[in-house]
PDB file of C-alpha atoms in Angstrom:
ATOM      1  CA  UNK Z   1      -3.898  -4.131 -12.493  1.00  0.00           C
ATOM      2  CA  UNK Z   2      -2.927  -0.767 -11.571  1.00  0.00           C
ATOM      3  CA  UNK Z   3      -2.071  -0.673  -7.772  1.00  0.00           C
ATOM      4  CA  UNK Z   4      -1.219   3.381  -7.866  1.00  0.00           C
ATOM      5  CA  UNK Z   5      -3.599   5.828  -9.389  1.00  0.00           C
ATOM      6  CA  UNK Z   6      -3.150   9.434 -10.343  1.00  0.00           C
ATOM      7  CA  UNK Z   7      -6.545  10.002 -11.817  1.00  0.00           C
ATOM      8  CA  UNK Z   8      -5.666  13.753 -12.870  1.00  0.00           C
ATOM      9  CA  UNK Z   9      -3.479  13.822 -16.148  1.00  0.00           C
ATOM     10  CA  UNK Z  10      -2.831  17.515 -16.009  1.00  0.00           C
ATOM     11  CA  UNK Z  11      -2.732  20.401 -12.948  1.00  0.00           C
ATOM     12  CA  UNK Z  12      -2.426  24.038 -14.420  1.00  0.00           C
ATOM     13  CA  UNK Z  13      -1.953  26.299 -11.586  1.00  0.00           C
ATOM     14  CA  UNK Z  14      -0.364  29.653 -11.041  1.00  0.00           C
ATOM     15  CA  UNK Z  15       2.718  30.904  -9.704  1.00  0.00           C
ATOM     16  CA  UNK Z  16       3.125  31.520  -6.411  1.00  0.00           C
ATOM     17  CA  UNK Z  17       0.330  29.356  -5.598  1.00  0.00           C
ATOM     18  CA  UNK Z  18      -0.280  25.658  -4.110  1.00  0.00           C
ATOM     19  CA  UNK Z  19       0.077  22.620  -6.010  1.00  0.00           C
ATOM     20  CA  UNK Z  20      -1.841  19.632  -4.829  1.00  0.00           C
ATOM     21  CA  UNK Z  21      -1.632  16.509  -6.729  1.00  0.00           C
ATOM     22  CA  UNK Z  22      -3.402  13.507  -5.395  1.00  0.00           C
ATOM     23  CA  UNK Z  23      -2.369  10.119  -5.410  1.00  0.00           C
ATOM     24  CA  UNK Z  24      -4.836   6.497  -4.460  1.00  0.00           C
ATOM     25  CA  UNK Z  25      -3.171   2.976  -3.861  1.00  0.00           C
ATOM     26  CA  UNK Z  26      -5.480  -0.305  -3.602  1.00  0.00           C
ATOM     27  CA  UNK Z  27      -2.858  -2.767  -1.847  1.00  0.00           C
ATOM     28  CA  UNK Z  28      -2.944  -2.591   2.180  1.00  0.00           C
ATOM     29  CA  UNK Z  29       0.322  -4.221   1.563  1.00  0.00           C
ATOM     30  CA  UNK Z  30       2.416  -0.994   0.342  1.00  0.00           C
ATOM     31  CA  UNK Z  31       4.176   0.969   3.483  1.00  0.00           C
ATOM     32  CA  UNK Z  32       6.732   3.077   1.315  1.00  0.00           C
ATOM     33  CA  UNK Z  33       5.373   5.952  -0.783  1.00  0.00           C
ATOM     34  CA  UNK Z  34       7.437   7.783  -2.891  1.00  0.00           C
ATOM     35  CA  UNK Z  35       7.308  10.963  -5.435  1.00  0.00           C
ATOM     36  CA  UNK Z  36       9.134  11.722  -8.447  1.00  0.00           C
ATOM     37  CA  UNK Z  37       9.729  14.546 -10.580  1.00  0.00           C
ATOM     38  CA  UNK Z  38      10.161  14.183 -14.089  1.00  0.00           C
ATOM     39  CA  UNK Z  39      11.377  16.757 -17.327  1.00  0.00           C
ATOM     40  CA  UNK Z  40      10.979  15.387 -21.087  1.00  0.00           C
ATOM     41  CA  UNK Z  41      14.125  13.212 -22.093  1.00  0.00           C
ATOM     42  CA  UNK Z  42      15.355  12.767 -18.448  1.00  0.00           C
ATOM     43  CA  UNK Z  43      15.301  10.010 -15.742  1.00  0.00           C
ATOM     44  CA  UNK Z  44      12.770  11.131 -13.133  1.00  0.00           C
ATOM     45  CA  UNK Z  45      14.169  12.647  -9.705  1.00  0.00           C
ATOM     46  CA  UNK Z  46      13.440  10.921  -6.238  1.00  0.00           C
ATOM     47  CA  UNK Z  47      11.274  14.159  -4.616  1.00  0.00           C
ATOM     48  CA  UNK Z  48      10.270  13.458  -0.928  1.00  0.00           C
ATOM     49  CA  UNK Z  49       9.111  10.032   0.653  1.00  0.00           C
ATOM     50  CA  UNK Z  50       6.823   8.817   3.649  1.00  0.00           C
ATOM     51  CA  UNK Z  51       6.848   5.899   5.207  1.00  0.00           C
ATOM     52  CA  UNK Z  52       3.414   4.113   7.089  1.00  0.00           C
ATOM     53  CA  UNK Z  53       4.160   5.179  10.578  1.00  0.00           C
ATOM     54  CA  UNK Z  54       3.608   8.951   9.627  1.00  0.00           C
ATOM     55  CA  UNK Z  55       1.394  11.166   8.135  1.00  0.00           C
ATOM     56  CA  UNK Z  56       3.136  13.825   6.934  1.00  0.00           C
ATOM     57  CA  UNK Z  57       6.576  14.456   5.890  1.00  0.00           C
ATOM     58  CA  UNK Z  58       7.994  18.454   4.705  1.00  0.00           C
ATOM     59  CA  UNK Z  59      11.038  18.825   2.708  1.00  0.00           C
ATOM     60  CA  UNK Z  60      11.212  22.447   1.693  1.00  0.00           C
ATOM     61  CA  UNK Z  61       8.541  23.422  -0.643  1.00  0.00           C
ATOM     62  CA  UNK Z  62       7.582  19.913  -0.525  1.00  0.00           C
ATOM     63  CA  UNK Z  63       5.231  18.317   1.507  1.00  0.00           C
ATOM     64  CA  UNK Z  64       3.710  14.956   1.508  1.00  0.00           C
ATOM     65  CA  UNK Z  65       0.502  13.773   3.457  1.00  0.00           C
ATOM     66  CA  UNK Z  66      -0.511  10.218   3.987  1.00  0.00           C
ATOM     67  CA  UNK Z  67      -4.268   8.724   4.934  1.00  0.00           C
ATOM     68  CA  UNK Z  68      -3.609   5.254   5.259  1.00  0.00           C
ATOM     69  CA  UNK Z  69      -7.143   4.824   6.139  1.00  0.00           C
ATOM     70  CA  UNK Z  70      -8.323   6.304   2.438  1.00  0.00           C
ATOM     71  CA  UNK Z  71      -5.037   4.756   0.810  1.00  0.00           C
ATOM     72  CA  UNK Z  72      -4.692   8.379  -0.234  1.00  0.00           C
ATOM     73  CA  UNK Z  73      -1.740  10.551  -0.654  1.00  0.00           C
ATOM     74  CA  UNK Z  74      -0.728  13.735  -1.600  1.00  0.00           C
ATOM     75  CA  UNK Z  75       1.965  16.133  -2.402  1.00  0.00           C
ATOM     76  CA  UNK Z  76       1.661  19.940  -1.692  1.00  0.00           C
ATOM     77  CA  UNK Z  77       4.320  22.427  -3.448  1.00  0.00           C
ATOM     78  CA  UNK Z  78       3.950  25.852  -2.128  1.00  0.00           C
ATOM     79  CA  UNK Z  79       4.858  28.162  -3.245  1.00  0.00           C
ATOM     80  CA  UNK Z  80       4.736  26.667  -6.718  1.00  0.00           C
ATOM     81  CA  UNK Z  81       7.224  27.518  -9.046  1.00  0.00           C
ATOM     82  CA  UNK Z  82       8.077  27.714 -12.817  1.00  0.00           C
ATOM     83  CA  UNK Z  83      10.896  25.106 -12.316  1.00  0.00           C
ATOM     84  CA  UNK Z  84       8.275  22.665 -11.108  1.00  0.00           C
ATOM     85  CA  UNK Z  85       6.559  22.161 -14.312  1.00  0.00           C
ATOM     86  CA  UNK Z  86       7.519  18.762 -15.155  1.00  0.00           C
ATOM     87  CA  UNK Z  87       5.315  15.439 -14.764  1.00  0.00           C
ATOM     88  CA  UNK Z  88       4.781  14.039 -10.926  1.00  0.00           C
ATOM     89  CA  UNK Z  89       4.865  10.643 -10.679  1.00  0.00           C
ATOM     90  CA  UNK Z  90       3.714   8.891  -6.891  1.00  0.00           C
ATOM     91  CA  UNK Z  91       5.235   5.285  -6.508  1.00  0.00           C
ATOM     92  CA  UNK Z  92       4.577   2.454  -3.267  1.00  0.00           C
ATOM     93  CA  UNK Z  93       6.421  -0.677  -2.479  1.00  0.00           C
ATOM     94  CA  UNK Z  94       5.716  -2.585   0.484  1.00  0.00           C
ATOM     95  CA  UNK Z  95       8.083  -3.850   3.095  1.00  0.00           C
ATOM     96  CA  UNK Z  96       9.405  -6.734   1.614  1.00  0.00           C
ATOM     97  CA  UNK Z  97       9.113  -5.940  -1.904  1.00  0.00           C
ATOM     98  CA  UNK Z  98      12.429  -4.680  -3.931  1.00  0.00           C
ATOM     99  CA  UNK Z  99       9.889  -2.828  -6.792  1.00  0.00           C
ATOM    100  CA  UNK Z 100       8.466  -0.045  -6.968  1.00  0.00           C
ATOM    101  CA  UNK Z 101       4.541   0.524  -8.419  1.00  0.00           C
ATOM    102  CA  UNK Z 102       3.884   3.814 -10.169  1.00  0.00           C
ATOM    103  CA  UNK Z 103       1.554   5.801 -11.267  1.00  0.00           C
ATOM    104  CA  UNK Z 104       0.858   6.928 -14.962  1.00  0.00           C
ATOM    105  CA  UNK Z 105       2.206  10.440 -13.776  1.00  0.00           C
ATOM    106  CA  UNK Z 106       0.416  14.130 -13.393  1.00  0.00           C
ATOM    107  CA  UNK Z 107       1.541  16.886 -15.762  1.00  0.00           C
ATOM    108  CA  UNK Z 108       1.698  20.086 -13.788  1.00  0.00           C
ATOM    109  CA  UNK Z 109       2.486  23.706 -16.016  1.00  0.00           C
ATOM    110  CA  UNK Z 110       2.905  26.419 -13.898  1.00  0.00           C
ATOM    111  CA  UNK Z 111       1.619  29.733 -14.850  1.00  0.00           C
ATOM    112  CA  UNK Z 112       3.701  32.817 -14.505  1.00  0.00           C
TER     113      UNK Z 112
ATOM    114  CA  UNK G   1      28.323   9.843  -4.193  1.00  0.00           C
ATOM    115  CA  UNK G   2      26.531   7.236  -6.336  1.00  0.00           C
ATOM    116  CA  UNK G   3      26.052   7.763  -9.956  1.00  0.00           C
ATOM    117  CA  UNK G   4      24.605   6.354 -13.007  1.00  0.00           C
ATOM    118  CA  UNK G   5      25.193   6.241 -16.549  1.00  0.00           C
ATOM    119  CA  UNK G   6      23.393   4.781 -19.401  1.00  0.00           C
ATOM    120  CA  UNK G   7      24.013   4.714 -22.808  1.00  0.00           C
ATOM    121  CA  UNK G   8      23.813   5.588 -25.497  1.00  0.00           C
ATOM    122  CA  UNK G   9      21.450   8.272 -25.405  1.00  0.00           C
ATOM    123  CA  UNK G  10      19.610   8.113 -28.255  1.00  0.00           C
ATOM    124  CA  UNK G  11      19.271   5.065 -30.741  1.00  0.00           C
ATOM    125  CA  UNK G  12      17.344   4.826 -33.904  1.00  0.00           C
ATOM    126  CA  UNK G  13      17.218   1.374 -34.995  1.00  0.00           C
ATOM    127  CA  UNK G  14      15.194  -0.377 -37.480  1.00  0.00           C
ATOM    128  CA  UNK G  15      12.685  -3.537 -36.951  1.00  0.00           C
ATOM    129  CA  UNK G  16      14.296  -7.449 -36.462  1.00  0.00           C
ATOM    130  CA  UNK G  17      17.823  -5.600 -35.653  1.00  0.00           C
ATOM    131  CA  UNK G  18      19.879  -6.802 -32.377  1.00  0.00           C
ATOM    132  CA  UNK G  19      19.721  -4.251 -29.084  1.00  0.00           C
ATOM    133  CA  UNK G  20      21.830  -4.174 -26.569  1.00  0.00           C
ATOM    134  CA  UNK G  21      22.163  -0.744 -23.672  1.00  0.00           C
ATOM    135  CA  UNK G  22      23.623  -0.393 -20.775  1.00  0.00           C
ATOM    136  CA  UNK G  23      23.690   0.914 -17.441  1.00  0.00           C
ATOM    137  CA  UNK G  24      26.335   1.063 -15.027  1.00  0.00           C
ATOM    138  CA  UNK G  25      26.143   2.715 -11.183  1.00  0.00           C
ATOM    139  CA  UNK G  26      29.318   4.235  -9.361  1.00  0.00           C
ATOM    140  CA  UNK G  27      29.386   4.741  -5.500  1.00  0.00           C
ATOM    141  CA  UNK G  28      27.827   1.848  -4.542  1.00  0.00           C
ATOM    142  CA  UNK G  29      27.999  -1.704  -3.948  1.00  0.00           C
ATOM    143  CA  UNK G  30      25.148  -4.824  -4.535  1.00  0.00           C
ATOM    144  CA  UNK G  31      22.803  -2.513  -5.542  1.00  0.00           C
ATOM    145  CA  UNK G  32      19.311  -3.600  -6.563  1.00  0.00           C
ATOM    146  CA  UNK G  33      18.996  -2.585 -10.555  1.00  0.00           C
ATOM    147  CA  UNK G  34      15.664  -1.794 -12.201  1.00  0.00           C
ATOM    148  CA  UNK G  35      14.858  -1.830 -15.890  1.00  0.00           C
ATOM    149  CA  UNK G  36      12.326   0.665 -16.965  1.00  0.00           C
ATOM    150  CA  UNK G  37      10.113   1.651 -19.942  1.00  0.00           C
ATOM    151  CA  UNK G  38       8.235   4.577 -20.397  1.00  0.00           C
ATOM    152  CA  UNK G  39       5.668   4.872 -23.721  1.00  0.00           C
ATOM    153  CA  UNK G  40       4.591   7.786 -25.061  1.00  0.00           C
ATOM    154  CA  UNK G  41       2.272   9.491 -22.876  1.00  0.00           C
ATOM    155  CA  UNK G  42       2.222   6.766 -20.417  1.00  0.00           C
ATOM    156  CA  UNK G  43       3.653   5.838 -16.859  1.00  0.00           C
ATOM    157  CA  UNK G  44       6.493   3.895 -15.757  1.00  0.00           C
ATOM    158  CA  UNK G  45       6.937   0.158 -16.563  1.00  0.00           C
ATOM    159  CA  UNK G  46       8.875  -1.986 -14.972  1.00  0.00           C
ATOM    160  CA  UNK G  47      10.820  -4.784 -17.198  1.00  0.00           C
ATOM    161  CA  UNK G  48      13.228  -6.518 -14.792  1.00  0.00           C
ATOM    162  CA  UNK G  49      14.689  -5.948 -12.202  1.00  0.00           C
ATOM    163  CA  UNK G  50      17.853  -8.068 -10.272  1.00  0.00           C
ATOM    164  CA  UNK G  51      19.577  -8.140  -6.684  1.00  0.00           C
ATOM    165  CA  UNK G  52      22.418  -9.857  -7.788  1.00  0.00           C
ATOM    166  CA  UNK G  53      24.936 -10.817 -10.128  1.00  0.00           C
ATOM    167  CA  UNK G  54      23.435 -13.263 -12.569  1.00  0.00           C
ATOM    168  CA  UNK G  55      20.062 -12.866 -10.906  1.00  0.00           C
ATOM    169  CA  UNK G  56      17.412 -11.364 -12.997  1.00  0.00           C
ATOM    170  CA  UNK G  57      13.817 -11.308 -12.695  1.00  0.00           C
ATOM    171  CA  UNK G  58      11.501 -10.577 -15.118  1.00  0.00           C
ATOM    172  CA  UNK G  59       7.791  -8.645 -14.656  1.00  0.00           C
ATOM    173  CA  UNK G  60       6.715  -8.728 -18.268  1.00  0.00           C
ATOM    174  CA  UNK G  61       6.409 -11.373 -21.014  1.00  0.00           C
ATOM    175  CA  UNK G  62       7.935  -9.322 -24.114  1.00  0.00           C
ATOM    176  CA  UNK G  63      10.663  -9.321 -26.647  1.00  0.00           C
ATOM    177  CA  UNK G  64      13.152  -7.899 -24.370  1.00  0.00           C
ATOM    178  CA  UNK G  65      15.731  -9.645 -22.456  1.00  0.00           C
ATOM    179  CA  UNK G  66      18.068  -8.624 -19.392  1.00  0.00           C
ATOM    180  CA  UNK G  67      21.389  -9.573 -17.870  1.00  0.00           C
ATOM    181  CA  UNK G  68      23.787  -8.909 -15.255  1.00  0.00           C
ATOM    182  CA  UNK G  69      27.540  -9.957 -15.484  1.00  0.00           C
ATOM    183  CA  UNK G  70      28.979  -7.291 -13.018  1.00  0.00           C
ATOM    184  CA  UNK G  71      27.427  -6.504  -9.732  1.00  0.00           C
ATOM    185  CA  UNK G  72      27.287  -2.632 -11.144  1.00  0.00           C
ATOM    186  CA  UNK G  73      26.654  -3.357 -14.394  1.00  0.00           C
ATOM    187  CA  UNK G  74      22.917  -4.420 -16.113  1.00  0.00           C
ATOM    188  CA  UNK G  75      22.373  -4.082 -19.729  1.00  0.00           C
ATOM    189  CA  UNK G  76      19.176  -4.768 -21.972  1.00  0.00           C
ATOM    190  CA  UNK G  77      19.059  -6.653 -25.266  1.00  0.00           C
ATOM    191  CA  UNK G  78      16.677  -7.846 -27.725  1.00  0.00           C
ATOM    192  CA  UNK G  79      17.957 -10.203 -30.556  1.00  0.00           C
ATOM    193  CA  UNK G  80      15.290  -8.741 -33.104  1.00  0.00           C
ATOM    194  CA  UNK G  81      13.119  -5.492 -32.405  1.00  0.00           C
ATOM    195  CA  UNK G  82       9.395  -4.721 -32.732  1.00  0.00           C
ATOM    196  CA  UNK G  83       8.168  -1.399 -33.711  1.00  0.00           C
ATOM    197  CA  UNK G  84       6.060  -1.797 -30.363  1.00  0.00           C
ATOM    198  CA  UNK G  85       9.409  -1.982 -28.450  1.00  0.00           C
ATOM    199  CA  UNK G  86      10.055   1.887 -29.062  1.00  0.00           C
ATOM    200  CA  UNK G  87       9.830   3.905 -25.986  1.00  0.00           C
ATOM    201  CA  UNK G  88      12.088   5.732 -23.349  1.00  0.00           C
ATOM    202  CA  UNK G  89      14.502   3.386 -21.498  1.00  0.00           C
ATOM    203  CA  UNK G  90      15.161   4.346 -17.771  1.00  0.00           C
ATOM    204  CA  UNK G  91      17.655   2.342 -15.524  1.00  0.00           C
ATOM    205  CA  UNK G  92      17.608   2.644 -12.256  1.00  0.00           C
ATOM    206  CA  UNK G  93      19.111   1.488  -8.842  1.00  0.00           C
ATOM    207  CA  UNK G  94      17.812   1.147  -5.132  1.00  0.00           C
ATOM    208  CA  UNK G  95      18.971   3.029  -2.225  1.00  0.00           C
ATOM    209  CA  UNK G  96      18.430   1.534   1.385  1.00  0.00           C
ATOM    210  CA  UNK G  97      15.370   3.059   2.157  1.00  0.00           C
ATOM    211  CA  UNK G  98      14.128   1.331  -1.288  1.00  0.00           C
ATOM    212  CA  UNK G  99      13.970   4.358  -3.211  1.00  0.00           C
ATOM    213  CA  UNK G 100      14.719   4.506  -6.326  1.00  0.00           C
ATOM    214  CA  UNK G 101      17.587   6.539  -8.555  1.00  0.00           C
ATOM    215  CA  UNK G 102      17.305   6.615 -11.898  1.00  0.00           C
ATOM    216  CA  UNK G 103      19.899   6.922 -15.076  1.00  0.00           C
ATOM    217  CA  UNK G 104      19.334   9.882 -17.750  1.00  0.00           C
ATOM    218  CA  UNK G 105      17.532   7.067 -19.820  1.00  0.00           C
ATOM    219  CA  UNK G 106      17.685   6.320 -23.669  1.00  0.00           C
ATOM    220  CA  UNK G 107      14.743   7.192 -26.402  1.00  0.00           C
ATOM    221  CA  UNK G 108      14.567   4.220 -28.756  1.00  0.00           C
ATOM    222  CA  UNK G 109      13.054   4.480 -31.783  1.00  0.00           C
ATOM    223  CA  UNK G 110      12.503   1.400 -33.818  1.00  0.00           C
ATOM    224  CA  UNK G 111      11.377   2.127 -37.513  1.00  0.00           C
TER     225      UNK G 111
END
């Protein structure tokens, strides 16, 4: 049963522009959401995180939004890059859970 | 800082032989360990996972087995490999917050 959802595979989107990829979790349970960044033939890279008691957390180009009432994240990237194409992976855990649930990833190609 | 290594890298090996790879984390001690497997084209899986020396959990019926003699050391093994155990092989430890940092990971190939 897949507790994380990305339910876009792919996000082509042009330099300089915003990158929105959208993330859905079914367990009321999770309080810890995560992204990661991954390249071909490489471990994936911890991004930015949120945690329950906020709704928005900025790192940089990085920004991560949280509506706990839609179990519905998302990360912005703006201004997006050519560096940034890679796959996006969102993850959850809840409090008093060691793992991790992931999503199957979005692949995001940025367009020069 | 905290590190970690896995290896090898890359392994071809062909069906019924042994497996055996490792991971190993610097900079940190009693860290949580996570066992990992991504298939082509899919997300992350997670195969076991362990707080402790000795302590392994598993998430996943399969061919695959895990163990952890060091308290920064975890290494995967399989006495005889399917073709269906071919994938990409990501280790990966916890930081306090519970997030997650993960190895450089190992493409397996059975044939």
């Amino acid at each position: 049963d897949q507790q994380v959802k990305q339910n876009s595979p792919s996000l082509s989107v042009q330099e300089g522009r915003i990158s929105i990829l959208n993330c859905d979790y079914t367990n009321s349970m999770f309080d810890y959401f995560l992204w990661y960044k991954k390249y071909p033939a490489e471990g994936p890279t911890f991004l930015i995180s949120i945690s329950s008691i906020k709704d928005k957390n900025e790192d940089g180009r990085f920004t991560v939004f949280l509506n706990k009432s839609a179990k519905h994240l998302s990360l912005h990237i703006v201004p997006s890059q050519p560096g940034d194409s890679a796959v996006y992976f969102c993850a959850a855990s809840a409090w008093d859970d060691y793992k991790l649930s992931f999503g199957a990833g979005t692949t995001v190609t940025v367009r020069a | 800082s905290q590190t970690i290594h896995q290896w090898p890298a890359t392994l071809v090996q062909p069906v019924g032989s042994p497996l055996s790879l490792e991971c190993t984390v610097e900079g940190t001690s009693n860290p949580n360990l996570y066992w990992y497997r991504q298939a082509a084209g899919r997300g992350l899986q997670l195969l076991f996972y362990s707080v402790g020396i000795g302590q392994i959990s598993s998430e996943v019926p399969q061919n695959l087995s895990a163990s952890r003699p060091q308290d920064r050391q975890f290494i995967l093994s399989s006495k005889k490999l399917l073709l269906s155990d071919s994938g990409f092989y990501l280790c990966a430890w916890s930081g306090a917050k519970g997030e997650q940092y993960f190895g450089p990971g190992t493409r397996l190939t059975v044939t």
